[in-house]
Amino acid sequence: MLAFTVKNHRLVPARKPLPKLRPGWALLQLRLAGICNTDVEILRGYHGFRGTPGHEFVGEVVDVRGVSARERARWLGRRVVGEINIACAALGFRPVCRFCRRGLKTHCARRKVLGIVAHDGAFAEFLALPLENLHAVPERVSDEQAVFTEPLAAACQILAQLPVARFRDAAVLGDGKLAQLIARVLHSAGPRVTLFGKHETKLALARLAGIPTQKVRGDASDLRRIKESFPLVVEATGSPTGLTLAQQITEPRGTLVLKSTFHGAAPVETWPTVVKELTIVGSRCGPFAKALALLRSGRVNPTPLISRTFPLAEAPAAIACAQKSGVMKVLLKMD
Amino acid sequence: MLAFTVKNHRLVPARKPLPKLRPGWALLQLRLAGICNTDVEILRGYHGFRGTPGHEFVGEVVDVRGVSARERARWLGRRVVGEINIACAALGFRPVCRFCRRGLKTHCARRKVLGIVAHDGAFAEFLALPLENLHAVPERVSDEQAVFTEPLAAACQILAQLPVARFRDAAVLGDGKLAQLIARVLHSAGPRVTLFGKHETKLALARLAGIPTQKVRGDASDLRRIKESFPLVVEATGSPTGLTLAQQITEPRGTLVLKSTFHGAAPVETWPTVVKELTIVGSRCGPFAKALALLRSGRVNPTPLISRTFPLAEAPAAIACAQKSGVMKVLLKMD
């Protein structure tokens, strides 16, 4: 099969054998893959990952290993999306780790992560995942919507961590792909959401979804100018400087959700968190079922965020495009 | 009266008139005052404070204004400690701010803070506070114990914010005055507490209180060497570098309490908070009643933390002493 791998900070094509299946695993033929900022970070050396990147996808089950005939029939031919953390049990470890024992598979101490940690991902014609990671895509959800399930689930993780409906107002810092999804998810859950961002064209996308916006410069002048404060603030700028503004616009005893996973140390003063007794909640992967339900209901439609679609063979051009200013989601389409 | 004020980063003596009392306020004659790291920060210019510092004290009520004869009789001659945040109502503001309306007086939008923000403090013979801020000191609590009520209450704030008894293990980072009190308070509340610090003599003080310790160097070598993790970690090093180690030793989905209020930006990588989905809780002033109850019961005895006591007239020498390596709590005694 055709697969792209990371070599000297570039994506290079390779002919690879199909991945081998453990019992309880499925082989998926990919239809669409999404490019995420994490993929760009991986090209820069994040995690030292050397395999095939890509963790946002929609595909079709074409083989299943080591399950009953009935289970096999249930999955074969299914259009699916997949959770990216592969935990103890699926990797064959017994006994499972203390996090798996508590049901926290996304925090499994031995986990591999699709396209990020020690497991080949979706910039390829095929990938392998445990059946326990798969979710069937409802018929009325298109491929172009379904490919957003993973980042939308990450946005939905905030709903799983906090009683979001109890907040009257919320702010989302950032106007990138993840920030846009987070703003839509919070908006669907009750609070009045304001999105703060630097790019007029991206702010316009949020307003089209009914979300008021405020333009910021991303420098110290914002700290002088912005006087409002919010009980709930989500930092999703993907930039080290976001936390300072986020602390400022979170009101005393408020909640600040951290979503940005950029690498590199940012000089941050933490005393506002102490003096205002803020609660900062780190938030990562989330519930696929909730994300699929939002897509199915039509309450969140991510497709206006698609900037461009490339054939898989043009993955290097696609990832270059994804890094250009003003570009939102870039997709890879497999034939 | 004799009072010390901040001038050109030094404490200088001054003769001041007695503070005037608003209705509902009391005049206190001071008996003992404690020197806190915040006082040292104030000398360095923190908050631009120019009055009399000092916010840890025990004193005696010598005058009360604008209350019933019965209320007056109840307070006159009482030995008291006092909460340091002076909120809307006591300052004469009507209507009160939205934080006071919610009962969050420590977050009052207009608050003055004893010896820290716009209100003269305890490095003096007398000070003024609203009666609503005062707590009578139980007879069996000595002056030397009572002067710790304010920082001990700050340690107890963690008990008010988190269900501490549900944690089996906890770590406290830091071996200074506040870290020592926090370790004792957590230890009294249930968890097995380990205190991490740099100074052997300070670690020995914690062990005398029954708290196991681990020595750290306060540099990157700690990150390589320390492999344990804890569900509850309190960062009280007072140093910008503490947060990096604190994030490392907090287990996935664990809780990290921030107590350090140093000023200045520290380069911090925040991705571990996101990847491990930590909850970071900023924690400041706390419940005086709980602190007094702990002192009264004998479950926490802070007096071994006293390094030296100076007469008020020697306040500049006292604050110099408080900054010396290995020195814990320094007190000022009024005659």
mmCIF file of N, CA and C in Angstrom, chain B residues 170-258:
data_model
loop_
_atom_site.group_PDB
_atom_site.id
_atom_site.type_symbol
_atom_site.label_atom_id
_atom_site.label_comp_id
_atom_site.label_asym_id
_atom_site.label_seq_id
_atom_site.Cartn_x
_atom_site.Cartn_y
_atom_site.Cartn_z
ATOM 1 N N ALA B 170 -0.299 12.542 48.952
ATOM 2 C CA ALA B 170 -0.154 13.928 48.486
ATOM 3 C C ALA B 170 1.311 14.311 48.587
ATOM 4 N N ALA B 171 1.721 15.233 47.730
ATOM 5 C CA ALA B 171 3.079 15.770 47.783
ATOM 6 C C ALA B 171 2.998 17.273 47.960
ATOM 7 N N VAL B 172 3.898 17.805 48.773
ATOM 8 C CA VAL B 172 4.033 19.256 48.907
ATOM 9 C C VAL B 172 5.419 19.618 48.396
ATOM 10 N N LEU B 173 5.489 20.515 47.422
ATOM 11 C CA LEU B 173 6.776 20.987 46.905
ATOM 12 C C LEU B 173 7.131 22.284 47.596
ATOM 13 N N GLY B 174 8.294 22.276 48.259
ATOM 14 C CA GLY B 174 8.731 23.462 48.996
ATOM 15 C C GLY B 174 8.927 23.096 50.450
ATOM 16 N N ASP B 175 9.911 23.740 51.081
ATOM 17 C CA ASP B 175 10.143 23.473 52.505
ATOM 18 C C ASP B 175 10.140 24.763 53.322
ATOM 19 N N GLY B 176 9.642 25.846 52.721
ATOM 20 C CA GLY B 176 9.552 27.127 53.427
ATOM 21 C C GLY B 176 8.372 27.144 54.394
ATOM 22 N N LYS B 177 8.111 28.328 54.924
ATOM 23 C CA LYS B 177 7.108 28.483 55.990
ATOM 24 C C LYS B 177 5.725 28.010 55.559
ATOM 25 N N LEU B 178 5.267 28.492 54.382
ATOM 26 C CA LEU B 178 3.920 28.143 53.943
ATOM 27 C C LEU B 178 3.841 26.660 53.588
ATOM 28 N N ALA B 179 4.865 26.143 52.897
ATOM 29 C CA ALA B 179 4.883 24.719 52.538
ATOM 30 C C ALA B 179 4.820 23.842 53.797
ATOM 31 N N GLN B 180 5.533 24.243 54.832
ATOM 32 C CA GLN B 180 5.539 23.469 56.086
ATOM 33 C C GLN B 180 4.136 23.434 56.713
ATOM 34 N N LEU B 181 3.459 24.578 56.697
ATOM 35 C CA LEU B 181 2.101 24.616 57.258
ATOM 36 C C LEU B 181 1.151 23.778 56.411
ATOM 37 N N ILE B 182 1.289 23.880 55.082
ATOM 38 C CA ILE B 182 0.425 23.107 54.186
ATOM 39 C C ILE B 182 0.610 21.612 54.431
ATOM 40 N N ALA B 183 1.871 21.180 54.560
ATOM 41 C CA ALA B 183 2.139 19.751 54.784
ATOM 42 C C ALA B 183 1.473 19.290 56.081
ATOM 43 N N ARG B 184 1.541 20.128 57.130
ATOM 44 C CA ARG B 184 0.929 19.753 58.409
ATOM 45 C C ARG B 184 -0.599 19.696 58.303
ATOM 46 N N VAL B 185 -1.172 20.654 57.576
ATOM 47 C CA VAL B 185 -2.633 20.679 57.430
ATOM 48 C C VAL B 185 -3.110 19.460 56.631
ATOM 49 N N LEU B 186 -2.438 19.143 55.523
ATOM 50 C CA LEU B 186 -2.857 17.978 54.726
ATOM 51 C C LEU B 186 -2.689 16.695 55.541
ATOM 52 N N HIS B 187 -1.569 16.599 56.245
ATOM 53 C CA HIS B 187 -1.275 15.446 57.094
ATOM 54 C C HIS B 187 -2.390 15.254 58.133
ATOM 55 N N SER B 188 -2.904 16.368 58.683
ATOM 56 C CA SER B 188 -3.977 16.283 59.693
ATOM 57 C C SER B 188 -5.297 15.853 59.070
ATOM 58 N N ALA B 189 -5.408 15.988 57.722
ATOM 59 C CA ALA B 189 -6.696 15.756 57.057
ATOM 60 C C ALA B 189 -6.821 14.360 56.446
ATOM 61 N N GLY B 190 -5.741 13.571 56.485
ATOM 62 C CA GLY B 190 -5.884 12.200 55.979
ATOM 63 C C GLY B 190 -4.782 11.666 55.095
ATOM 64 N N PRO B 191 -4.419 12.372 54.013
ATOM 65 C CA PRO B 191 -3.464 11.767 53.070
ATOM 66 C C PRO B 191 -2.091 11.506 53.699
ATOM 67 N N ARG B 192 -1.381 10.530 53.104
ATOM 68 C CA ARG B 192 0.040 10.377 53.416
ATOM 69 C C ARG B 192 0.781 11.460 52.657
ATOM 70 N N VAL B 193 1.451 12.336 53.377
ATOM 71 C CA VAL B 193 2.072 13.507 52.752
ATOM 72 C C VAL B 193 3.581 13.313 52.646
ATOM 73 N N THR B 194 4.153 13.617 51.493
ATOM 74 C CA THR B 194 5.604 13.694 51.339
ATOM 75 C C THR B 194 5.963 15.131 51.001
ATOM 76 N N LEU B 195 6.956 15.672 51.723
ATOM 77 C CA LEU B 195 7.388 17.047 51.456
ATOM 78 C C LEU B 195 8.710 17.013 50.695
ATOM 79 N N PHE B 196 8.758 17.711 49.563
ATOM 80 C CA PHE B 196 9.965 17.798 48.729
ATOM 81 C C PHE B 196 10.609 19.162 48.943
ATOM 82 N N GLY B 197 11.897 19.170 49.338
ATOM 83 C CA GLY B 197 12.559 20.463 49.549
ATOM 84 C C GLY B 197 14.051 20.385 49.349
ATOM 85 N N LYS B 198 14.681 21.570 49.333
ATOM 86 C CA LYS B 198 16.110 21.665 49.036
ATOM 87 C C LYS B 198 16.989 21.710 50.283
ATOM 88 N N HIS B 199 16.386 22.063 51.441
ATOM 89 C CA HIS B 199 17.207 22.417 52.607
ATOM 90 C C HIS B 199 17.091 21.369 53.708
ATOM 91 N N GLU B 200 18.196 20.708 54.010
ATOM 92 C CA GLU B 200 18.173 19.610 54.967
ATOM 93 C C GLU B 200 17.604 20.029 56.320
ATOM 94 N N THR B 201 17.980 21.229 56.813
ATOM 95 C CA THR B 201 17.481 21.626 58.138
ATOM 96 C C THR B 201 15.967 21.850 58.121
ATOM 97 N N LYS B 202 15.461 22.343 56.995
ATOM 98 C CA LYS B 202 14.013 22.557 56.898
ATOM 99 C C LYS B 202 13.271 21.227 56.743
ATOM 100 N N LEU B 203 13.873 20.307 55.980
ATOM 101 C CA LEU B 203 13.267 18.979 55.843
ATOM 102 C C LEU B 203 13.188 18.305 57.213
ATOM 103 N N ALA B 204 14.225 18.524 58.033
ATOM 104 C CA ALA B 204 14.237 17.914 59.369
ATOM 105 C C ALA B 204 13.060 18.410 60.206
ATOM 106 N N LEU B 205 12.708 19.689 60.061
ATOM 107 C CA LEU B 205 11.549 20.241 60.779
ATOM 108 C C LEU B 205 10.266 19.502 60.402
ATOM 109 N N ALA B 206 10.124 19.188 59.101
ATOM 110 C CA ALA B 206 8.924 18.471 58.652
ATOM 111 C C ALA B 206 8.909 17.056 59.237
ATOM 112 N N ARG B 207 10.071 16.407 59.235
ATOM 113 C CA ARG B 207 10.126 15.040 59.779
ATOM 114 C C ARG B 207 9.774 15.009 61.268
ATOM 115 N N LEU B 208 10.171 16.070 62.001
ATOM 116 C CA LEU B 208 9.812 16.167 63.426
ATOM 117 C C LEU B 208 8.293 16.204 63.600
ATOM 118 N N ALA B 209 7.586 16.715 62.591
ATOM 119 C CA ALA B 209 6.119 16.760 62.654
ATOM 120 C C ALA B 209 5.508 15.486 62.069
ATOM 121 N N GLY B 210 6.355 14.479 61.794
ATOM 122 C CA GLY B 210 5.842 13.193 61.322
ATOM 123 C C GLY B 210 5.624 13.123 59.824
ATOM 124 N N ILE B 211 6.233 14.042 59.076
ATOM 125 C CA ILE B 211 6.012 14.093 57.625
ATOM 126 C C ILE B 211 7.269 13.631 56.890
ATOM 127 N N PRO B 212 7.190 12.540 56.115
ATOM 128 C CA PRO B 212 8.359 12.074 55.357
ATOM 129 C C PRO B 212 8.786 13.131 54.330
ATOM 130 N N THR B 213 10.074 13.154 54.043
ATOM 131 C CA THR B 213 10.597 14.179 53.136
ATOM 132 C C THR B 213 11.459 13.550 52.049
ATOM 133 N N GLN B 214 11.626 14.283 50.959
ATOM 134 C CA GLN B 214 12.583 13.914 49.914
ATOM 135 C C GLN B 214 13.365 15.145 49.536
ATOM 136 N N LYS B 215 14.674 14.975 49.427
ATOM 137 C CA LYS B 215 15.511 16.112 49.073
ATOM 138 C C LYS B 215 15.563 16.268 47.555
ATOM 139 N N VAL B 216 15.435 17.499 47.104
ATOM 140 C CA VAL B 216 15.557 17.805 45.671
ATOM 141 C C VAL B 216 16.629 18.872 45.497
ATOM 142 N N ARG B 217 17.054 19.063 44.248
ATOM 143 C CA ARG B 217 18.070 20.089 43.992
ATOM 144 C C ARG B 217 17.473 21.385 43.453
ATOM 145 N N GLY B 218 16.219 21.289 43.012
ATOM 146 C CA GLY B 218 15.598 22.488 42.454
ATOM 147 C C GLY B 218 16.065 22.794 41.045
ATOM 148 N N ASP B 219 16.619 21.777 40.348
ATOM 149 C CA ASP B 219 17.028 21.997 38.955
ATOM 150 C C ASP B 219 16.531 20.837 38.093
ATOM 151 N N ALA B 220 16.975 20.806 36.844
ATOM 152 C CA ALA B 220 16.461 19.818 35.892
ATOM 153 C C ALA B 220 16.803 18.379 36.298
ATOM 154 N N SER B 221 17.814 18.196 37.149
ATOM 155 C CA SER B 221 18.174 16.826 37.544
ATOM 156 C C SER B 221 17.024 16.166 38.320
ATOM 157 N N ASP B 222 16.210 16.980 39.021
ATOM 158 C CA ASP B 222 15.056 16.417 39.733
ATOM 159 C C ASP B 222 14.104 15.722 38.761
ATOM 160 N N LEU B 223 13.940 16.329 37.575
ATOM 161 C CA LEU B 223 12.994 15.798 36.595
ATOM 162 C C LEU B 223 13.421 14.411 36.137
ATOM 163 N N ARG B 224 14.738 14.199 36.053
ATOM 164 C CA ARG B 224 15.231 12.879 35.641
ATOM 165 C C ARG B 224 15.124 11.862 36.774
ATOM 166 N N ARG B 225 15.349 12.331 37.998
ATOM 167 C CA ARG B 225 15.511 11.408 39.113
ATOM 168 C C ARG B 225 14.182 10.982 39.741
ATOM 169 N N ILE B 226 13.238 11.907 39.848
ATOM 170 C CA ILE B 226 11.998 11.606 40.576
ATOM 171 C C ILE B 226 11.001 10.916 39.649
ATOM 172 N N LYS B 227 10.650 9.676 39.980
ATOM 173 C CA LYS B 227 9.788 8.880 39.103
ATOM 174 C C LYS B 227 8.376 8.712 39.667
ATOM 175 N N GLU B 228 8.206 9.005 40.976
ATOM 176 C CA GLU B 228 6.878 8.805 41.565
ATOM 177 C C GLU B 228 5.896 9.843 41.018
ATOM 178 N N SER B 229 4.607 9.516 41.177
ATOM 179 C CA SER B 229 3.603 10.542 40.909
ATOM 180 C C SER B 229 2.509 10.436 41.961
ATOM 181 N N PHE B 230 1.805 11.526 42.143
ATOM 182 C CA PHE B 230 0.835 11.679 43.218
ATOM 183 C C PHE B 230 -0.486 12.210 42.656
ATOM 184 N N PRO B 231 -1.608 11.767 43.261
ATOM 185 C CA PRO B 231 -2.900 12.284 42.788
ATOM 186 C C PRO B 231 -3.130 13.741 43.211
ATOM 187 N N LEU B 232 -2.424 14.171 44.288
ATOM 188 C CA LEU B 232 -2.580 15.551 44.774
ATOM 189 C C LEU B 232 -1.188 16.122 45.035
ATOM 190 N N VAL B 233 -0.905 17.255 44.412
ATOM 191 C CA VAL B 233 0.402 17.908 44.576
ATOM 192 C C VAL B 233 0.159 19.389 44.865
ATOM 193 N N VAL B 234 0.869 19.906 45.861
ATOM 194 C CA VAL B 234 0.767 21.333 46.178
ATOM 195 C C VAL B 234 2.101 21.998 45.863
ATOM 196 N N GLU B 235 2.071 23.002 44.992
ATOM 197 C CA GLU B 235 3.273 23.739 44.614
ATOM 198 C C GLU B 235 3.379 24.952 45.531
ATOM 199 N N ALA B 236 4.344 24.924 46.442
ATOM 200 C CA ALA B 236 4.513 26.017 47.410
ATOM 201 C C ALA B 236 5.994 26.331 47.569
ATOM 202 N N THR B 237 6.730 26.245 46.459
ATOM 203 C CA THR B 237 8.164 26.511 46.523
ATOM 204 C C THR B 237 8.454 28.005 46.581
ATOM 205 N N GLY B 238 7.489 28.810 46.127
ATOM 206 C CA GLY B 238 7.758 30.242 46.020
ATOM 207 C C GLY B 238 8.721 30.565 44.900
ATOM 208 N N SER B 239 8.941 29.602 44.013
ATOM 209 C CA SER B 239 9.920 29.792 42.937
ATOM 210 C C SER B 239 9.292 29.482 41.593
ATOM 211 N N PRO B 240 9.700 30.235 40.560
ATOM 212 C CA PRO B 240 9.104 30.032 39.230
ATOM 213 C C PRO B 240 9.358 28.641 38.665
ATOM 214 N N THR B 241 10.371 27.951 39.156
ATOM 215 C CA THR B 241 10.703 26.649 38.574
ATOM 216 C C THR B 241 9.877 25.518 39.167
ATOM 217 N N GLY B 242 9.129 25.799 40.237
ATOM 218 C CA GLY B 242 8.405 24.726 40.920
ATOM 219 C C GLY B 242 7.344 24.063 40.059
ATOM 220 N N LEU B 243 6.717 24.833 39.170
ATOM 221 C CA LEU B 243 5.578 24.300 38.420
ATOM 222 C C LEU B 243 5.978 23.157 37.486
ATOM 223 N N THR B 244 7.170 23.213 36.934
ATOM 224 C CA THR B 244 7.593 22.153 36.015
ATOM 225 C C THR B 244 7.674 20.808 36.748
ATOM 226 N N LEU B 245 8.330 20.786 37.902
ATOM 227 C CA LEU B 245 8.410 19.538 38.665
ATOM 228 C C LEU B 245 7.024 19.134 39.171
ATOM 229 N N ALA B 246 6.245 20.128 39.590
ATOM 230 C CA ALA B 246 4.895 19.830 40.095
ATOM 231 C C ALA B 246 4.061 19.125 39.028
ATOM 232 N N GLN B 247 4.129 19.612 37.791
ATOM 233 C CA GLN B 247 3.379 18.954 36.709
ATOM 234 C C GLN B 247 3.872 17.535 36.518
ATOM 235 N N GLN B 248 5.196 17.360 36.587
ATOM 236 C CA GLN B 248 5.737 16.020 36.351
ATOM 237 C C GLN B 248 5.250 15.015 37.390
ATOM 238 N N ILE B 249 5.210 15.419 38.676
ATOM 239 C CA ILE B 249 4.890 14.430 39.712
ATOM 240 C C ILE B 249 3.388 14.359 40.010
ATOM 241 N N THR B 250 2.574 15.087 39.261
ATOM 242 C CA THR B 250 1.126 14.910 39.392
ATOM 243 C C THR B 250 0.689 13.838 38.404
ATOM 244 N N GLU B 251 -0.041 12.837 38.886
ATOM 245 C CA GLU B 251 -0.413 11.744 37.981
ATOM 246 C C GLU B 251 -1.538 12.185 37.044
ATOM 247 N N PRO B 252 -1.730 11.469 35.910
ATOM 248 C CA PRO B 252 -2.810 11.812 34.991
ATOM 249 C C PRO B 252 -4.143 11.987 35.725
ATOM 250 N N ARG B 253 -4.889 13.027 35.332
ATOM 251 C CA ARG B 253 -6.161 13.388 35.965
ATOM 252 C C ARG B 253 -5.995 13.796 37.435
ATOM 253 N N GLY B 254 -4.763 14.063 37.855
ATOM 254 C CA GLY B 254 -4.523 14.482 39.227
ATOM 255 C C GLY B 254 -4.773 15.966 39.423
ATOM 256 N N THR B 255 -4.640 16.416 40.675
ATOM 257 C CA THR B 255 -4.909 17.806 41.048
ATOM 258 C C THR B 255 -3.635 18.463 41.547
ATOM 259 N N LEU B 256 -3.358 19.638 41.020
ATOM 260 C CA LEU B 256 -2.157 20.387 41.363
ATOM 261 C C LEU B 256 -2.602 21.732 41.946
ATOM 262 N N VAL B 257 -2.302 21.949 43.208
ATOM 263 C CA VAL B 257 -2.692 23.204 43.861
ATOM 264 C C VAL B 257 -1.535 24.189 43.760
ATOM 265 N N LEU B 258 -1.833 25.394 43.264
ATOM 266 C CA LEU B 258 -0.811 26.448 43.162
ATOM 267 C C LEU B 258 -0.960 27.389 44.341
#
